[in-house]
Amino acid sequence: MTALDTVGSESIDSTLGDPYPNKCYLPFILYPPGMHRIPGGREWLESHIDMQQQGSDFVLYVGIPFCRTRCKSCPYFASLLSENDSRGREELYVEALIQDLKRWAAYPKFATGLVRNVYIGGGTGSILKTANLRRVVDTVYETFRIAEEAEFTLEGNARDFDAEKIDYVVASKINRLSLGVQSFQAEILGVIGSPHAADDSARVIKEFQNRGFRNIQLDLMYNMPGHTLDIWKRDLEVLSTLDVPHFTIYLYRIHKETIQAKLINKGKLDRPKDPEGPMVKAMYREALEIAEAFGYKMYMVDHFCKEGYESRYNHWNFKVFTDTLGIGPGSYSYFDGYRLGTETDVEKYVEKVNNDDFLISTISDELPPRVQRERYTVFALLYYEVEYAYYRSVFGTEFRDDFADELERLERKGLIEILDDRIRLTRLGLIWHTNVILEFFNPAFWGDTDSLREPNWSLNGVMVEMGAHPRNYWLGEKHETFFPALVPAGAEATPQGITSNV
Amino acid sequence: MSDTQQLRASATVTVRAKGYDVWAVWVDVNAWKAWDDGIADIRLHGNFVEGNGFTLTPQGGEPVEVTLKTVTQGEEFSDETVIEPFGVLHGYHRIEQVGEDLVQVTHELVAEIRSHHLGVFLKEIWPDMQAGLGSAVNAIADIVSSD
């Protein structure tokens, strides 16, 4: 029995066809997708949000916007930081980041709120020199109220960790490490252009474990160009020997306008296999079986952990629906019913901070109550289910009333079970989980081509591209239940995410 | 008189592209033969880091072992190849940002050739190497160009 089977045990009658006309791959969701540019800063913030109010729980995301190199199909924003760094960009950035952290924390809203989770991501969080990493961590603790049991994740790349940095992290408040491994095989890392060496990841994981640091999560990718089932099995075998308590798997995708897309389009590189084809399905099955055999549970879509090691960052962001303060270029925040984005220009960010201001570049309109409910639901479904009581405690209304039409369609297609205390994805619903999530998108967000012209970065651009389609492109007409089964086709530019903030 | 002679050739192309895209093409050594017509086969041993190497079989030639001497991610790498009985080849590869979204890609070759083999080398090997530099940087430009 696999982890998939634990989600629902009913059989799937494929002769009926597929529940949707096109399968959507969006392992990471941002909602609402559409945002628009504002010349924002302190003035906008203070005139739209009561920053003097008593704070509540929130998640703090700190963005380190640098990478050493750019992976070939990376859809994220990253500013390349030369190893020589002759212009001292890292120092300038860290200085500005610290000022920015202090400035946000000076508002009662964030000074009195309790930080439930801290995440240093990027870019590459681990790229900072140890002394700078220490300054950032110390500033977080000196300026915010951090919950005693808060999880504090440092995301990064094994290549960045020397003995000094490992020693520091182990002794610091950082209590979780997230490594972008992608593969343990040199030939695959070269194909995707990862900055680290094949044996770096295993070496660094062991060095952390030897110092007693266990809470390590790693990302693996499957179906990269040239990836075979045998290579994938080798990756999973290495994984099984490392005894890490958490891992995620991501389907590799070719993003438009990346060098990987150019290489493929010019015939210089083989296209990845069809994600609906037998090899990719076998890869997924293999991952589920390895996970099962080594005591992992798939507690949210494509996230596997051993007991007690669920990502708390995802928990607070997605399951509990907590506000997020994202600081640094390329970060997104969500609080008081607004999504706010800080654009990716590192130098502009530094300049703005040095001018005693904030860089707020894009916002969503204030989310009406309905959209906030949708936002909660699309995130909660990453955990396969929505509990009525929790929903009621947050919004004061009944989930089954608020989304009666959507639930009727999903149940008719066999994608959810409606239970007494919750709805839950069926096995078919898990296979089509992104389409299921799209059922909860607000009608106003479909066919939104205007947002394509707004500044978007990281996966928001991918979300906006998805939302630029009409609803029926992904979901069909509301009265239709089944569609002709998908014919496997070549891989196309579709979203792919590892970790981002909201 | 020195018993080795130094030969130098380089090719530079300026292209509207991102430097990191050039780097991504470089580090995927096993795929060089997809864009460099002078390579019959190539296999990187381990990762693209200093001290590692790759086996390169030129079109119509014997395999040679190439060692990575310097690797500065996103910026440059150099390599070294001993070619018996002639001497040593040093390859230098650089990316320079020369404008917004405008990069210069340079491949440079420095050959230290034993004097008594210089004649054969100049006649039979060096011309193809020189020509290969130009075609290689042009091929990279063709892949990474955003125009």
XYZ file of C-alpha atoms in Angstrom, chain A residues 25 223 251 271-281 486-492:
21
model
C 0.763 21.435 -12.653
C 12.112 13.838 -14.923
C 8.500 17.298 -11.238
C 12.966 17.268 -23.963
C 11.955 15.729 -20.609
C 9.586 12.817 -20.873
C 5.854 13.366 -20.921
C 4.774 13.874 -17.293
C 1.723 11.719 -17.983
C 3.804 8.968 -19.583
C 4.730 5.620 -18.039
C 8.296 6.492 -17.027
C 7.340 9.559 -15.045
C 4.489 7.755 -13.393
C -5.555 13.155 -22.079
C -3.243 12.032 -24.825
C 0.346 12.140 -23.554
C 2.102 15.027 -25.209
C 5.496 16.674 -25.021
C 6.374 18.598 -21.883
C 5.357 22.191 -22.010
